[in-house]
């Protein structure tokens, strides 16, 4: 694959980490999960950061991580709110294609409701559907590629994404 960095964007529950690990193995690249880097930097889980410091702190940490991480030869799974950092997104786009993992709202709700609570960087009281509506235009704005990640296995989505990446170059 000509580009040696691919960034994945999308809502919490879209499968960025799961698909990212598979894609990285298939492409012989490192896998970087910015949510993990944020947690290491803060010494706390995403939910803890939100409860203790608020969503603005989480977004600041995310921006710092996006501007600091090593982008060389990697699949980058970003946090769902990465698209709020224009500087961070421009850095990712300069390093290689940005792929938006698109999933219908109903599927996302099913996934996040069946998973352990996760920190979602949004205004307190702002529900998941409102966050979804707010972020979709940002994901579409920054995406070089969009892949349907709402149906099929993570393996099949990663395979389809790999094909799209080859065609993109």
mmCIF file with all atom_site columns, N, CA and C in Angstrom, residues 86-161:
data_model
loop_
_atom_site.group_PDB
_atom_site.id
_atom_site.type_symbol
_atom_site.label_atom_id
_atom_site.label_alt_id
_atom_site.label_comp_id
_atom_site.label_asym_id
_atom_site.label_entity_id
_atom_site.label_seq_id
_atom_site.pdbx_PDB_ins_code
_atom_site.Cartn_x
_atom_site.Cartn_y
_atom_site.Cartn_z
_atom_site.occupancy
_atom_site.B_iso_or_equiv
_atom_site.pdbx_formal_charge
_atom_site.auth_seq_id
_atom_site.auth_comp_id
_atom_site.auth_asym_id
_atom_site.auth_atom_id
_atom_site.pdbx_PDB_model_num
ATOM 1   N N  . UNK A 1 86  ? -9.248  20.629 14.584 1.00 0.00 ? 86  UNK A N  1
ATOM 2   C CA . UNK A 1 86  ? -8.877  20.867 13.187 1.00 0.00 ? 86  UNK A CA 1
ATOM 3   C C  . UNK A 1 86  ? -7.386  20.623 12.964 1.00 0.00 ? 86  UNK A C  1
ATOM 4   N N  . UNK A 1 87  ? -6.554  21.086 13.895 1.00 0.00 ? 87  UNK A N  1
ATOM 5   C CA . UNK A 1 87  ? -5.103  20.899 13.756 1.00 0.00 ? 87  UNK A CA 1
ATOM 6   C C  . UNK A 1 87  ? -4.753  19.411 13.769 1.00 0.00 ? 87  UNK A C  1
ATOM 7   N N  . UNK A 1 88  ? -5.379  18.665 14.656 1.00 0.00 ? 88  UNK A N  1
ATOM 8   C CA . UNK A 1 88  ? -5.129  17.223 14.729 1.00 0.00 ? 88  UNK A CA 1
ATOM 9   C C  . UNK A 1 88  ? -5.562  16.512 13.458 1.00 0.00 ? 88  UNK A C  1
ATOM 10  N N  . UNK A 1 89  ? -6.731  16.866 12.942 1.00 0.00 ? 89  UNK A N  1
ATOM 11  C CA . UNK A 1 89  ? -7.235  16.222 11.726 1.00 0.00 ? 89  UNK A CA 1
ATOM 12  C C  . UNK A 1 89  ? -6.379  16.585 10.512 1.00 0.00 ? 89  UNK A C  1
ATOM 13  N N  . UNK A 1 90  ? -5.912  17.830 10.433 1.00 0.00 ? 90  UNK A N  1
ATOM 14  C CA . UNK A 1 90  ? -5.047  18.219 9.312  1.00 0.00 ? 90  UNK A CA 1
ATOM 15  C C  . UNK A 1 90  ? -3.747  17.416 9.346  1.00 0.00 ? 90  UNK A C  1
ATOM 16  N N  . UNK A 1 91  ? -3.234  17.174 10.546 1.00 0.00 ? 91  UNK A N  1
ATOM 17  C CA . UNK A 1 91  ? -2.010  16.375 10.686 1.00 0.00 ? 91  UNK A CA 1
ATOM 18  C C  . UNK A 1 91  ? -2.259  14.938 10.210 1.00 0.00 ? 91  UNK A C  1
ATOM 19  N N  . UNK A 1 92  ? -3.393  14.353 10.601 1.00 0.00 ? 92  UNK A N  1
ATOM 20  C CA . UNK A 1 92  ? -3.714  12.992 10.160 1.00 0.00 ? 92  UNK A CA 1
ATOM 21  C C  . UNK A 1 92  ? -3.866  12.948 8.639  1.00 0.00 ? 92  UNK A C  1
ATOM 22  N N  . UNK A 1 93  ? -4.574  13.919 8.063  1.00 0.00 ? 93  UNK A N  1
ATOM 23  C CA . UNK A 1 93  ? -4.792  13.944 6.613  1.00 0.00 ? 93  UNK A CA 1
ATOM 24  C C  . UNK A 1 93  ? -3.477  14.107 5.850  1.00 0.00 ? 93  UNK A C  1
ATOM 25  N N  . UNK A 1 94  ? -2.540  14.869 6.412  1.00 0.00 ? 94  UNK A N  1
ATOM 26  C CA . UNK A 1 94  ? -1.241  15.056 5.762  1.00 0.00 ? 94  UNK A CA 1
ATOM 27  C C  . UNK A 1 94  ? -0.432  13.758 5.764  1.00 0.00 ? 94  UNK A C  1
ATOM 28  N N  . UNK A 1 95  ? -0.696  12.888 6.738  1.00 0.00 ? 95  UNK A N  1
ATOM 29  C CA . UNK A 1 95  ? 0.061   11.633 6.863  1.00 0.00 ? 95  UNK A CA 1
ATOM 30  C C  . UNK A 1 95  ? -0.484  10.519 5.976  1.00 0.00 ? 95  UNK A C  1
ATOM 31  N N  . UNK A 1 96  ? -1.735  10.629 5.545  1.00 0.00 ? 96  UNK A N  1
ATOM 32  C CA . UNK A 1 96  ? -2.330  9.569  4.731  1.00 0.00 ? 96  UNK A CA 1
ATOM 33  C C  . UNK A 1 96  ? -3.841  9.654  4.755  1.00 0.00 ? 96  UNK A C  1
ATOM 34  N N  . UNK A 1 97  ? -4.503  8.714  4.070  1.00 0.00 ? 97  UNK A N  1
ATOM 35  C CA . UNK A 1 97  ? -5.962  8.788  3.974  1.00 0.00 ? 97  UNK A CA 1
ATOM 36  C C  . UNK A 1 97  ? -6.669  8.640  5.323  1.00 0.00 ? 97  UNK A C  1
ATOM 37  N N  . UNK A 1 98  ? -7.783  9.352  5.433  1.00 0.00 ? 98  UNK A N  1
ATOM 38  C CA . UNK A 1 98  ? -8.655  9.265  6.604  1.00 0.00 ? 98  UNK A CA 1
ATOM 39  C C  . UNK A 1 98  ? -9.921  8.534  6.157  1.00 0.00 ? 98  UNK A C  1
ATOM 40  N N  . UNK A 1 99  ? -10.236 7.441  6.844  1.00 0.00 ? 99  UNK A N  1
ATOM 41  C CA . UNK A 1 99  ? -11.409 6.633  6.499  1.00 0.00 ? 99  UNK A CA 1
ATOM 42  C C  . UNK A 1 99  ? -12.481 6.784  7.574  1.00 0.00 ? 99  UNK A C  1
ATOM 43  N N  . UNK A 1 100 ? -13.676 7.109  7.134  1.00 0.00 ? 100 UNK A N  1
ATOM 44  C CA . UNK A 1 100 ? -14.824 7.261  8.032  1.00 0.00 ? 100 UNK A CA 1
ATOM 45  C C  . UNK A 1 100 ? -15.578 5.939  8.072  1.00 0.00 ? 100 UNK A C  1
ATOM 46  N N  . UNK A 1 101 ? -15.670 5.351  9.256  1.00 0.00 ? 101 UNK A N  1
ATOM 47  C CA . UNK A 1 101 ? -16.441 4.125  9.446  1.00 0.00 ? 101 UNK A CA 1
ATOM 48  C C  . UNK A 1 101 ? -17.878 4.538  9.749  1.00 0.00 ? 101 UNK A C  1
ATOM 49  N N  . UNK A 1 102 ? -18.712 4.429  8.731  1.00 0.00 ? 102 UNK A N  1
ATOM 50  C CA . UNK A 1 102 ? -20.091 4.907  8.807  1.00 0.00 ? 102 UNK A CA 1
ATOM 51  C C  . UNK A 1 102 ? -21.000 3.783  9.307  1.00 0.00 ? 102 UNK A C  1
ATOM 52  N N  . UNK A 1 103 ? -21.772 4.072  10.330 1.00 0.00 ? 103 UNK A N  1
ATOM 53  C CA . UNK A 1 103 ? -22.679 3.093  10.927 1.00 0.00 ? 103 UNK A CA 1
ATOM 54  C C  . UNK A 1 103 ? -23.996 3.803  11.228 1.00 0.00 ? 103 UNK A C  1
ATOM 55  N N  . UNK A 1 104 ? -25.138 3.186  10.885 1.00 0.00 ? 104 UNK A N  1
ATOM 56  C CA . UNK A 1 104 ? -26.425 3.820  11.196 1.00 0.00 ? 104 UNK A CA 1
ATOM 57  C C  . UNK A 1 104 ? -26.613 4.018  12.705 1.00 0.00 ? 104 UNK A C  1
ATOM 58  N N  . UNK A 1 105 ? -27.343 5.066  13.060 1.00 0.00 ? 105 UNK A N  1
ATOM 59  C CA . UNK A 1 105 ? -27.564 5.404  14.465 1.00 0.00 ? 105 UNK A CA 1
ATOM 60  C C  . UNK A 1 105 ? -28.138 4.227  15.256 1.00 0.00 ? 105 UNK A C  1
ATOM 61  N N  . UNK A 1 106 ? -29.131 3.535  14.717 1.00 0.00 ? 106 UNK A N  1
ATOM 62  C CA . UNK A 1 106 ? -29.765 2.425  15.452 1.00 0.00 ? 106 UNK A CA 1
ATOM 63  C C  . UNK A 1 106 ? -28.746 1.341  15.797 1.00 0.00 ? 106 UNK A C  1
ATOM 64  N N  . UNK A 1 107 ? -27.845 1.032  14.859 1.00 0.00 ? 107 UNK A N  1
ATOM 65  C CA . UNK A 1 107 ? -26.808 0.016  15.091 1.00 0.00 ? 107 UNK A CA 1
ATOM 66  C C  . UNK A 1 107 ? -25.827 0.498  16.153 1.00 0.00 ? 107 UNK A C  1
ATOM 67  N N  . UNK A 1 108 ? -25.427 1.759  16.066 1.00 0.00 ? 108 UNK A N  1
ATOM 68  C CA . UNK A 1 108 ? -24.507 2.327  17.062 1.00 0.00 ? 108 UNK A CA 1
ATOM 69  C C  . UNK A 1 108 ? -25.113 2.280  18.462 1.00 0.00 ? 108 UNK A C  1
ATOM 70  N N  . UNK A 1 109 ? -26.385 2.653  18.566 1.00 0.00 ? 109 UNK A N  1
ATOM 71  C CA . UNK A 1 109 ? -27.053 2.639  19.874 1.00 0.00 ? 109 UNK A CA 1
ATOM 72  C C  . UNK A 1 109 ? -27.071 1.232  20.456 1.00 0.00 ? 109 UNK A C  1
ATOM 73  N N  . UNK A 1 110 ? -27.346 0.258  19.602 1.00 0.00 ? 110 UNK A N  1
ATOM 74  C CA . UNK A 1 110 ? -27.348 -1.142 20.041 1.00 0.00 ? 110 UNK A CA 1
ATOM 75  C C  . UNK A 1 110 ? -25.960 -1.530 20.563 1.00 0.00 ? 110 UNK A C  1
ATOM 76  N N  . UNK A 1 111 ? -24.928 -1.150 19.828 1.00 0.00 ? 111 UNK A N  1
ATOM 77  C CA . UNK A 1 111 ? -23.549 -1.497 20.214 1.00 0.00 ? 111 UNK A CA 1
ATOM 78  C C  . UNK A 1 111 ? -23.135 -0.825 21.522 1.00 0.00 ? 111 UNK A C  1
ATOM 79  N N  . UNK A 1 112 ? -23.385 0.469  21.656 1.00 0.00 ? 112 UNK A N  1
ATOM 80  C CA . UNK A 1 112 ? -22.925 1.158  22.868 1.00 0.00 ? 112 UNK A CA 1
ATOM 81  C C  . UNK A 1 112 ? -23.763 0.796  24.087 1.00 0.00 ? 112 UNK A C  1
ATOM 82  N N  . UNK A 1 113 ? -25.025 0.465  23.877 1.00 0.00 ? 113 UNK A N  1
ATOM 83  C CA . UNK A 1 113 ? -25.869 0.063  25.007 1.00 0.00 ? 113 UNK A CA 1
ATOM 84  C C  . UNK A 1 113 ? -25.521 -1.329 25.507 1.00 0.00 ? 113 UNK A C  1
ATOM 85  N N  . UNK A 1 114 ? -24.897 -2.146 24.656 1.00 0.00 ? 114 UNK A N  1
ATOM 86  C CA . UNK A 1 114 ? -24.503 -3.500 25.047 1.00 0.00 ? 114 UNK A CA 1
ATOM 87  C C  . UNK A 1 114 ? -23.046 -3.576 25.480 1.00 0.00 ? 114 UNK A C  1
ATOM 88  N N  . UNK A 1 115 ? -22.383 -2.435 25.569 1.00 0.00 ? 115 UNK A N  1
ATOM 89  C CA . UNK A 1 115 ? -20.964 -2.399 25.952 1.00 0.00 ? 115 UNK A CA 1
ATOM 90  C C  . UNK A 1 115 ? -20.834 -1.715 27.308 1.00 0.00 ? 115 UNK A C  1
ATOM 91  N N  . UNK A 1 116 ? -19.677 -1.900 27.960 1.00 0.00 ? 116 UNK A N  1
ATOM 92  C CA . UNK A 1 116 ? -19.462 -1.178 29.223 1.00 0.00 ? 116 UNK A CA 1
ATOM 93  C C  . UNK A 1 116 ? -19.505 0.329  28.976 1.00 0.00 ? 116 UNK A C  1
ATOM 94  N N  . UNK A 1 117 ? -19.878 1.131  29.984 1.00 0.00 ? 117 UNK A N  1
ATOM 95  C CA . UNK A 1 117 ? -19.923 2.591  29.797 1.00 0.00 ? 117 UNK A CA 1
ATOM 96  C C  . UNK A 1 117 ? -18.577 3.118  29.302 1.00 0.00 ? 117 UNK A C  1
ATOM 97  N N  . UNK A 1 118 ? -18.635 4.026  28.347 1.00 0.00 ? 118 UNK A N  1
ATOM 98  C CA . UNK A 1 118 ? -17.404 4.596  27.791 1.00 0.00 ? 118 UNK A CA 1
ATOM 99  C C  . UNK A 1 118 ? -17.516 6.108  27.829 1.00 0.00 ? 118 UNK A C  1
ATOM 100 N N  . UNK A 1 119 ? -16.380 6.743  27.942 1.00 0.00 ? 119 UNK A N  1
ATOM 101 C CA . UNK A 1 119 ? -16.379 8.198  27.962 1.00 0.00 ? 119 UNK A CA 1
ATOM 102 C C  . UNK A 1 119 ? -16.642 8.759  26.584 1.00 0.00 ? 119 UNK A C  1
ATOM 103 N N  . UNK A 1 120 ? -17.728 9.493  26.428 1.00 0.00 ? 120 UNK A N  1
ATOM 104 C CA . UNK A 1 120 ? -18.031 10.160 25.166 1.00 0.00 ? 120 UNK A CA 1
ATOM 105 C C  . UNK A 1 120 ? -17.932 11.662 25.425 1.00 0.00 ? 120 UNK A C  1
ATOM 106 N N  . UNK A 1 121 ? -17.008 12.311 24.734 1.00 0.00 ? 121 UNK A N  1
ATOM 107 C CA . UNK A 1 121 ? -16.719 13.730 24.973 1.00 0.00 ? 121 UNK A CA 1
ATOM 108 C C  . UNK A 1 121 ? -17.813 14.609 24.385 1.00 0.00 ? 121 UNK A C  1
ATOM 109 N N  . UNK A 1 122 ? -18.795 14.953 25.221 1.00 0.00 ? 122 UNK A N  1
ATOM 110 C CA . UNK A 1 122 ? -19.889 15.804 24.774 1.00 0.00 ? 122 UNK A CA 1
ATOM 111 C C  . UNK A 1 122 ? -20.430 16.591 25.962 1.00 0.00 ? 122 UNK A C  1
ATOM 112 N N  . UNK A 1 123 ? -21.271 17.583 25.652 1.00 0.00 ? 123 UNK A N  1
ATOM 113 C CA . UNK A 1 123 ? -21.912 18.365 26.712 1.00 0.00 ? 123 UNK A CA 1
ATOM 114 C C  . UNK A 1 123 ? -22.684 17.439 27.635 1.00 0.00 ? 123 UNK A C  1
ATOM 115 N N  . UNK A 1 124 ? -22.604 17.673 28.947 1.00 0.00 ? 124 UNK A N  1
ATOM 116 C CA . UNK A 1 124 ? -23.428 16.872 29.862 1.00 0.00 ? 124 UNK A CA 1
ATOM 117 C C  . UNK A 1 124 ? -24.899 17.024 29.466 1.00 0.00 ? 124 UNK A C  1
ATOM 118 N N  . UNK A 1 125 ? -25.609 15.933 29.451 1.00 0.00 ? 125 UNK A N  1
ATOM 119 C CA . UNK A 1 125 ? -27.020 15.975 29.081 1.00 0.00 ? 125 UNK A CA 1
ATOM 120 C C  . UNK A 1 125 ? -27.267 15.845 27.589 1.00 0.00 ? 125 UNK A C  1
ATOM 121 N N  . UNK A 1 126 ? -26.208 15.934 26.787 1.00 0.00 ? 126 UNK A N  1
ATOM 122 C CA . UNK A 1 126 ? -26.370 15.768 25.337 1.00 0.00 ? 126 UNK A CA 1
ATOM 123 C C  . UNK A 1 126 ? -26.418 14.272 25.058 1.00 0.00 ? 126 UNK A C  1
ATOM 124 N N  . UNK A 1 127 ? -27.524 13.789 24.531 1.00 0.00 ? 127 UNK A N  1
ATOM 125 C CA . UNK A 1 127 ? -27.677 12.362 24.271 1.00 0.00 ? 127 UNK A CA 1
ATOM 126 C C  . UNK A 1 127 ? -26.895 11.910 23.053 1.00 0.00 ? 127 UNK A C  1
ATOM 127 N N  . UNK A 1 128 ? -26.710 10.599 22.955 1.00 0.00 ? 128 UNK A N  1
ATOM 128 C CA . UNK A 1 128 ? -25.959 10.013 21.842 1.00 0.00 ? 128 UNK A CA 1
ATOM 129 C C  . UNK A 1 128 ? -26.530 10.440 20.482 1.00 0.00 ? 128 UNK A C  1
ATOM 130 N N  . UNK A 1 129 ? -27.871 10.418 20.272 1.00 0.00 ? 129 UNK A N  1
ATOM 131 C CA . UNK A 1 129 ? -28.394 10.845 18.960 1.00 0.00 ? 129 UNK A CA 1
ATOM 132 C C  . UNK A 1 129 ? -28.019 12.284 18.601 1.00 0.00 ? 129 UNK A C  1
ATOM 133 N N  . UNK A 1 130 ? -27.985 13.181 19.590 1.00 0.00 ? 130 UNK A N  1
ATOM 134 C CA . UNK A 1 130 ? -27.603 14.578 19.329 1.00 0.00 ? 130 UNK A CA 1
ATOM 135 C C  . UNK A 1 130 ? -26.118 14.674 18.977 1.00 0.00 ? 130 UNK A C  1
ATOM 136 N N  . UNK A 1 131 ? -25.291 13.888 19.663 1.00 0.00 ? 131 UNK A N  1
ATOM 137 C CA . UNK A 1 131 ? -23.853 13.851 19.369 1.00 0.00 ? 131 UNK A CA 1
ATOM 138 C C  . UNK A 1 131 ? -23.649 13.325 17.945 1.00 0.00 ? 131 UNK A C  1
ATOM 139 N N  . UNK A 1 132 ? -24.376 12.268 17.598 1.00 0.00 ? 132 UNK A N  1
ATOM 140 C CA . UNK A 1 132 ? -24.328 11.669 16.258 1.00 0.00 ? 132 UNK A CA 1
ATOM 141 C C  . UNK A 1 132 ? -24.641 12.741 15.210 1.00 0.00 ? 132 UNK A C  1
ATOM 142 N N  . UNK A 1 133 ? -25.746 13.459 15.391 1.00 0.00 ? 133 UNK A N  1
ATOM 143 C CA . UNK A 1 133 ? -26.170 14.485 14.426 1.00 0.00 ? 133 UNK A CA 1
ATOM 144 C C  . UNK A 1 133 ? -25.132 15.602 14.306 1.00 0.00 ? 133 UNK A C  1
ATOM 145 N N  . UNK A 1 134 ? -24.507 15.962 15.419 1.00 0.00 ? 134 UNK A N  1
ATOM 146 C CA . UNK A 1 134 ? -23.511 17.036 15.420 1.00 0.00 ? 134 UNK A CA 1
ATOM 147 C C  . UNK A 1 134 ? -22.221 16.623 14.702 1.00 0.00 ? 134 UNK A C  1
ATOM 148 N N  . UNK A 1 135 ? -21.837 15.356 14.868 1.00 0.00 ? 135 UNK A N  1
ATOM 149 C CA . UNK A 1 135 ? -20.533 14.911 14.351 1.00 0.00 ? 135 UNK A CA 1
ATOM 150 C C  . UNK A 1 135 ? -20.548 14.439 12.900 1.00 0.00 ? 135 UNK A C  1
ATOM 151 N N  . UNK A 1 136 ? -21.681 13.960 12.396 1.00 0.00 ? 136 UNK A N  1
ATOM 152 C CA . UNK A 1 136 ? -21.722 13.407 11.030 1.00 0.00 ? 136 UNK A CA 1
ATOM 153 C C  . UNK A 1 136 ? -21.124 14.370 10.003 1.00 0.00 ? 136 UNK A C  1
ATOM 154 N N  . UNK A 1 137 ? -21.522 15.653 9.980  1.00 0.00 ? 137 UNK A N  1
ATOM 155 C CA . UNK A 1 137 ? -20.931 16.561 8.983  1.00 0.00 ? 137 UNK A CA 1
ATOM 156 C C  . UNK A 1 137 ? -19.414 16.690 9.125  1.00 0.00 ? 137 UNK A C  1
ATOM 157 N N  . UNK A 1 138 ? -18.903 16.596 10.352 1.00 0.00 ? 138 UNK A N  1
ATOM 158 C CA . UNK A 1 138 ? -17.453 16.679 10.571 1.00 0.00 ? 138 UNK A CA 1
ATOM 159 C C  . UNK A 1 138 ? -16.757 15.432 10.033 1.00 0.00 ? 138 UNK A C  1
ATOM 160 N N  . UNK A 1 139 ? -17.320 14.256 10.300 1.00 0.00 ? 139 UNK A N  1
ATOM 161 C CA . UNK A 1 139 ? -16.736 13.017 9.761  1.00 0.00 ? 139 UNK A CA 1
ATOM 162 C C  . UNK A 1 139 ? -16.712 13.083 8.235  1.00 0.00 ? 139 UNK A C  1
ATOM 163 N N  . UNK A 1 140 ? -17.819 13.522 7.642  1.00 0.00 ? 140 UNK A N  1
ATOM 164 C CA . UNK A 1 140 ? -17.903 13.595 6.177  1.00 0.00 ? 140 UNK A CA 1
ATOM 165 C C  . UNK A 1 140 ? -16.917 14.624 5.620  1.00 0.00 ? 140 UNK A C  1
ATOM 166 N N  . UNK A 1 141 ? -16.723 15.707 6.341  1.00 0.00 ? 141 UNK A N  1
ATOM 167 C CA . UNK A 1 141 ? -15.800 16.764 5.906  1.00 0.00 ? 141 UNK A CA 1
ATOM 168 C C  . UNK A 1 141 ? -14.354 16.254 5.843  1.00 0.00 ? 141 UNK A C  1
ATOM 169 N N  . UNK A 1 142 ? -13.930 15.516 6.858  1.00 0.00 ? 142 UNK A N  1
ATOM 170 C CA . UNK A 1 142 ? -12.532 15.088 6.938  1.00 0.00 ? 142 UNK A CA 1
ATOM 171 C C  . UNK A 1 142 ? -12.242 13.775 6.206  1.00 0.00 ? 142 UNK A C  1
ATOM 172 N N  . UNK A 1 143 ? -13.263 13.013 5.869  1.00 0.00 ? 143 UNK A N  1
ATOM 173 C CA . UNK A 1 143 ? -13.046 11.685 5.282  1.00 0.00 ? 143 UNK A CA 1
ATOM 174 C C  . UNK A 1 143 ? -12.543 11.754 3.843  1.00 0.00 ? 143 UNK A C  1
ATOM 175 N N  . UNK A 1 144 ? -11.501 10.972 3.565  1.00 0.00 ? 144 UNK A N  1
ATOM 176 C CA . UNK A 1 144 ? -11.071 10.745 2.180  1.00 0.00 ? 144 UNK A CA 1
ATOM 177 C C  . UNK A 1 144 ? -11.838 9.560  1.605  1.00 0.00 ? 144 UNK A C  1
ATOM 178 N N  . UNK A 1 145 ? -12.205 8.639  2.487  1.00 0.00 ? 145 UNK A N  1
ATOM 179 C CA . UNK A 1 145 ? -12.948 7.432  2.120  1.00 0.00 ? 145 UNK A CA 1
ATOM 180 C C  . UNK A 1 145 ? -14.033 7.207  3.156  1.00 0.00 ? 145 UNK A C  1
ATOM 181 N N  . UNK A 1 146 ? -15.152 6.645  2.724  1.00 0.00 ? 146 UNK A N  1
ATOM 182 C CA . UNK A 1 146 ? -16.214 6.270  3.656  1.00 0.00 ? 146 UNK A CA 1
ATOM 183 C C  . UNK A 1 146 ? -16.526 4.804  3.425  1.00 0.00 ? 146 UNK A C  1
ATOM 184 N N  . UNK A 1 147 ? -16.575 4.042  4.511  1.00 0.00 ? 147 UNK A N  1
ATOM 185 C CA . UNK A 1 147 ? -16.879 2.616  4.399  1.00 0.00 ? 147 UNK A CA 1
ATOM 186 C C  . UNK A 1 147 ? -18.047 2.295  5.323  1.00 0.00 ? 147 UNK A C  1
ATOM 187 N N  . UNK A 1 148 ? -18.968 1.470  4.827  1.00 0.00 ? 148 UNK A N  1
ATOM 188 C CA . UNK A 1 148 ? -20.115 1.033  5.619  1.00 0.00 ? 148 UNK A CA 1
ATOM 189 C C  . UNK A 1 148 ? -19.633 0.007  6.635  1.00 0.00 ? 148 UNK A C  1
ATOM 190 N N  . UNK A 1 149 ? -19.619 0.395  7.899  1.00 0.00 ? 149 UNK A N  1
ATOM 191 C CA . UNK A 1 149 ? -19.163 -0.501 8.963  1.00 0.00 ? 149 UNK A CA 1
ATOM 192 C C  . UNK A 1 149 ? -20.338 -0.968 9.819  1.00 0.00 ? 149 UNK A C  1
ATOM 193 N N  . UNK A 1 150 ? -21.548 -0.807 9.295  1.00 0.00 ? 150 UNK A N  1
ATOM 194 C CA . UNK A 1 150 ? -22.737 -1.152 10.061 1.00 0.00 ? 150 UNK A CA 1
ATOM 195 C C  . UNK A 1 150 ? -23.168 -2.590 9.946  1.00 0.00 ? 150 UNK A C  1
ATOM 196 N N  . UNK A 1 151 ? -22.741 -3.262 8.898  1.00 0.00 ? 151 UNK A N  1
ATOM 197 C CA . UNK A 1 151 ? -23.137 -4.660 8.697  1.00 0.00 ? 151 UNK A CA 1
ATOM 198 C C  . UNK A 1 151 ? -21.898 -5.470 8.350  1.00 0.00 ? 151 UNK A C  1
ATOM 199 N N  . UNK A 1 152 ? -21.956 -6.747 8.571  1.00 0.00 ? 152 UNK A N  1
ATOM 200 C CA . UNK A 1 152 ? -20.814 -7.607 8.265  1.00 0.00 ? 152 UNK A CA 1
ATOM 201 C C  . UNK A 1 152 ? -19.845 -7.656 9.427  1.00 0.00 ? 152 UNK A C  1
ATOM 202 N N  . UNK A 1 153 ? -18.942 -8.606 9.346  1.00 0.00 ? 153 UNK A N  1
ATOM 203 C CA . UNK A 1 153 ? -17.958 -8.794 10.416 1.00 0.00 ? 153 UNK A CA 1
ATOM 204 C C  . UNK A 1 153 ? -16.869 -7.727 10.327 1.00 0.00 ? 153 UNK A C  1
ATOM 205 N N  . UNK A 1 154 ? -16.123 -7.583 11.415 1.00 0.00 ? 154 UNK A N  1
ATOM 206 C CA . UNK A 1 154 ? -14.985 -6.657 11.421 1.00 0.00 ? 154 UNK A CA 1
ATOM 207 C C  . UNK A 1 154 ? -13.984 -7.066 10.348 1.00 0.00 ? 154 UNK A C  1
ATOM 208 N N  . UNK A 1 155 ? -13.793 -8.374 10.165 1.00 0.00 ? 155 UNK A N  1
ATOM 209 C CA . UNK A 1 155 ? -12.887 -8.893 9.119  1.00 0.00 ? 155 UNK A CA 1
ATOM 210 C C  . UNK A 1 155 ? -13.335 -8.418 7.740  1.00 0.00 ? 155 UNK A C  1
ATOM 211 N N  . UNK A 1 156 ? -14.632 -8.546 7.444  1.00 0.00 ? 156 UNK A N  1
ATOM 212 C CA . UNK A 1 156 ? -15.114 -8.168 6.109  1.00 0.00 ? 156 UNK A CA 1
ATOM 213 C C  . UNK A 1 156 ? -15.030 -6.656 5.902  1.00 0.00 ? 156 UNK A C  1
ATOM 214 N N  . UNK A 1 157 ? -15.315 -5.877 6.941  1.00 0.00 ? 157 UNK A N  1
ATOM 215 C CA . UNK A 1 157 ? -15.203 -4.415 6.829  1.00 0.00 ? 157 UNK A CA 1
ATOM 216 C C  . UNK A 1 157 ? -13.737 -4.027 6.595  1.00 0.00 ? 157 UNK A C  1
ATOM 217 N N  . UNK A 1 158 ? -12.818 -4.660 7.333  1.00 0.00 ? 158 UNK A N  1
ATOM 218 C CA . UNK A 1 158 ? -11.384 -4.379 7.150  1.00 0.00 ? 158 UNK A CA 1
ATOM 219 C C  . UNK A 1 158 ? -10.948 -4.739 5.730  1.00 0.00 ? 158 UNK A C  1
ATOM 220 N N  . UNK A 1 159 ? -11.441 -5.861 5.208  1.00 0.00 ? 159 UNK A N  1
ATOM 221 C CA . UNK A 1 159 ? -11.113 -6.276 3.843  1.00 0.00 ? 159 UNK A CA 1
ATOM 222 C C  . UNK A 1 159 ? -11.622 -5.277 2.819  1.00 0.00 ? 159 UNK A C  1
ATOM 223 N N  . UNK A 1 160 ? -12.855 -4.828 3.004  1.00 0.00 ? 160 UNK A N  1
ATOM 224 C CA . UNK A 1 160 ? -13.442 -3.845 2.091  1.00 0.00 ? 160 UNK A CA 1
ATOM 225 C C  . UNK A 1 160 ? -12.662 -2.523 2.152  1.00 0.00 ? 160 UNK A C  1
ATOM 226 N N  . UNK A 1 161 ? -12.295 -2.121 3.358  1.00 0.00 ? 161 UNK A N  1
ATOM 227 C CA . UNK A 1 161 ? -11.524 -0.891 3.540  1.00 0.00 ? 161 UNK A CA 1
ATOM 228 C C  . UNK A 1 161 ? -10.163 -1.003 2.856  1.00 0.00 ? 161 UNK A C  1
#
